[in-house]
Amino acid sequence: MRSLDKRESVIYQEWRAEALREGLEEGRKEGRREGLQLGLQQGLQQGLQQGLQQGLQHGEATLVLRLLRRKLGSLDPALENKIWALSTSQLEALGEALLDFSSSEELTAWLARQLETAGAPPSAHRARVGRNAL
């Protein structure tokens, strides 16, 4: 009976309510800390992965463009922009295909086929960034 009386007392109820509020607040703070830490780790990992991918794509595009210029001479800037917009796997395929090219028209036809297959227009941003980096 005495324990029932304690639970019903005003002081006990106030103490219990305050303890619950403090517990909830501590839980929220801990959850925020853990969430921020996890978010930072995921963001860093994602940023590194994206940076590596962009670096690989940039290196591939630079090499392919150098090889094309050596084989075909100077290239039209529009063609260069299309090449900068290619994915890494498309650049690898172009690196192999360019061995068979004898004119920029063959390069243009190859690029047209790639863009049709991909179904997406080249990215103007990637083209601009890549061209300026050479």
Short mmCIF file of C-alpha atoms in Angstrom, two decimals:
data_model
loop_
_atom_site.label_atom_id
_atom_site.label_comp_id
_atom_site.label_asym_id
_atom_site.label_seq_id
_atom_site.Cartn_x
_atom_site.Cartn_y
_atom_site.Cartn_z
CA MET A 1 0.00 0.00 0.00
CA ARG A 2 2.78 2.39 0.83
CA SER A 3 4.34 2.07 -2.67
CA LEU A 4 0.95 2.87 -4.20
CA ASP A 5 0.74 6.02 -2.07
CA LYS A 6 4.18 7.15 -3.27
CA ARG A 7 3.20 6.80 -6.93
CA GLU A 8 0.10 8.86 -6.39
CA SER A 9 1.84 11.68 -4.49
CA VAL A 10 2.29 15.03 -6.25
CA ILE A 11 6.02 15.18 -5.47
CA TYR A 12 6.60 11.73 -6.90
CA GLN A 13 4.65 12.61 -10.06
CA GLU A 14 6.64 15.82 -10.54
CA TRP A 15 9.95 14.02 -9.96
CA ARG A 16 8.96 11.28 -12.41
CA ALA A 17 7.85 13.78 -15.07
CA GLU A 18 11.14 15.69 -14.75
CA ALA A 19 13.18 12.49 -14.96
CA LEU A 20 11.29 11.52 -18.12
CA ARG A 21 11.91 14.97 -19.66
CA GLU A 22 15.62 14.77 -18.83
CA GLY A 23 15.84 11.25 -20.23
CA LEU A 24 14.12 12.28 -23.44
CA GLU A 25 16.39 15.30 -23.85
CA GLU A 26 19.51 13.19 -23.28
CA GLY A 27 18.21 10.65 -25.77
CA ARG A 28 17.60 13.36 -28.35
CA LYS A 29 21.09 14.82 -27.84
CA GLU A 30 22.71 11.41 -28.17
CA GLY A 31 20.63 10.67 -31.26
CA ARG A 32 21.69 13.97 -32.85
CA ARG A 33 25.36 13.28 -32.10
CA GLU A 34 25.17 9.79 -33.55
CA GLY A 35 23.21 11.02 -36.55
CA LEU A 36 25.72 13.78 -37.27
CA GLN A 37 28.64 11.39 -36.93
CA LEU A 38 27.04 8.85 -39.23
CA GLY A 39 26.07 11.56 -41.72
CA LEU A 40 29.61 12.94 -41.79
CA GLN A 41 31.09 9.49 -42.34
CA GLN A 42 28.68 8.70 -45.15
CA GLY A 43 29.19 12.12 -46.71
CA LEU A 44 32.97 11.76 -46.62
CA GLN A 45 32.85 8.29 -48.10
CA GLN A 46 30.46 9.39 -50.84
CA GLY A 47 32.59 12.46 -51.59
CA LEU A 48 35.75 10.39 -51.89
CA GLN A 49 34.06 7.89 -54.17
CA GLN A 50 32.67 10.65 -56.39
CA GLY A 51 36.05 12.38 -56.50
CA LEU A 52 37.79 9.18 -57.53
CA GLN A 53 35.21 8.56 -60.25
CA GLN A 54 35.54 12.09 -61.60
CA GLY A 55 39.34 11.83 -61.54
CA LEU A 56 39.22 8.56 -63.44
CA GLN A 57 36.81 9.99 -66.01
CA HIS A 58 38.98 13.10 -66.43
CA GLY A 59 42.13 11.03 -66.94
CA GLU A 60 40.43 8.77 -69.47
CA ALA A 61 39.03 11.74 -71.41
CA THR A 62 42.40 13.49 -71.43
CA LEU A 63 44.18 10.42 -72.79
CA VAL A 64 41.53 9.67 -75.42
CA LEU A 65 41.56 13.26 -76.64
CA ARG A 66 45.35 13.27 -76.91
CA LEU A 67 45.25 10.04 -78.92
CA LEU A 68 42.50 11.34 -81.19
CA ARG A 69 44.38 14.57 -81.87
CA ARG A 70 47.50 12.63 -82.69
CA LYS A 71 45.61 10.33 -85.06
CA LEU A 72 43.13 12.78 -86.64
CA GLY A 73 44.66 16.21 -86.07
CA SER A 74 42.79 19.04 -84.38
CA LEU A 75 39.23 18.30 -83.34
CA ASP A 76 36.13 20.42 -83.52
CA PRO A 77 35.28 21.83 -80.06
CA ALA A 78 31.76 20.35 -80.32
CA LEU A 79 33.30 16.88 -80.73
CA GLU A 80 35.59 17.49 -77.76
CA ASN A 81 32.60 18.50 -75.64
CA LYS A 82 30.84 15.26 -76.54
CA ILE A 83 33.91 13.28 -75.56
CA TRP A 84 34.14 15.07 -72.19
CA ALA A 85 30.53 14.09 -71.55
CA LEU A 86 31.16 10.35 -72.02
CA SER A 87 31.17 7.98 -69.08
CA THR A 88 34.35 6.17 -68.08
CA SER A 89 33.22 2.95 -69.75
CA GLN A 90 32.33 4.83 -72.97
CA LEU A 91 35.76 6.49 -72.92
CA GLU A 92 37.40 3.09 -72.59
CA ALA A 93 35.40 1.85 -75.58
CA LEU A 94 36.37 4.96 -77.57
CA GLY A 95 40.02 4.36 -76.67
CA GLU A 96 39.80 1.01 -78.43
CA ALA A 97 37.60 2.18 -81.31
CA LEU A 98 39.80 5.14 -82.22
CA LEU A 99 42.46 2.75 -83.49
CA ASP A 100 40.15 2.04 -86.44
CA PHE A 101 39.23 5.68 -87.20
CA SER A 102 40.72 7.34 -90.24
CA SER A 103 38.63 10.53 -90.15
CA SER A 104 36.74 12.78 -87.79
CA GLU A 105 33.55 11.69 -89.58
CA GLU A 106 34.05 8.17 -88.23
CA LEU A 107 34.52 9.64 -84.77
CA THR A 108 31.34 11.69 -85.19
CA ALA A 109 29.37 8.59 -86.24
CA TRP A 110 30.74 6.59 -83.28
CA LEU A 111 29.79 9.36 -80.84
CA ALA A 112 26.29 9.61 -82.34
CA ARG A 113 25.80 5.86 -81.79
CA GLN A 114 27.01 6.14 -78.19
CA LEU A 115 24.69 9.05 -77.41
CA GLU A 116 21.75 7.23 -78.96
CA THR A 117 22.52 4.17 -76.85
CA ALA A 118 22.89 6.21 -73.67
CA GLY A 119 19.72 8.17 -74.35
CA ALA A 120 21.04 11.27 -72.65
CA PRO A 121 22.44 14.52 -74.03
CA PRO A 122 26.01 15.40 -73.08
CA SER A 123 26.50 17.42 -69.93
CA ALA A 124 27.51 20.97 -70.72
CA HIS A 125 29.04 21.36 -67.28
CA ARG A 126 31.33 18.35 -67.59
CA ALA A 127 32.29 19.42 -71.08
CA ARG A 128 33.14 22.95 -69.94
CA VAL A 129 35.12 21.80 -66.89
CA GLY A 130 37.01 19.16 -68.83
CA ARG A 131 37.91 21.36 -71.77
CA ASN A 132 39.27 24.08 -69.51
CA ALA A 133 41.35 21.56 -67.57
CA LEU A 134 43.40 20.56 -70.61
#
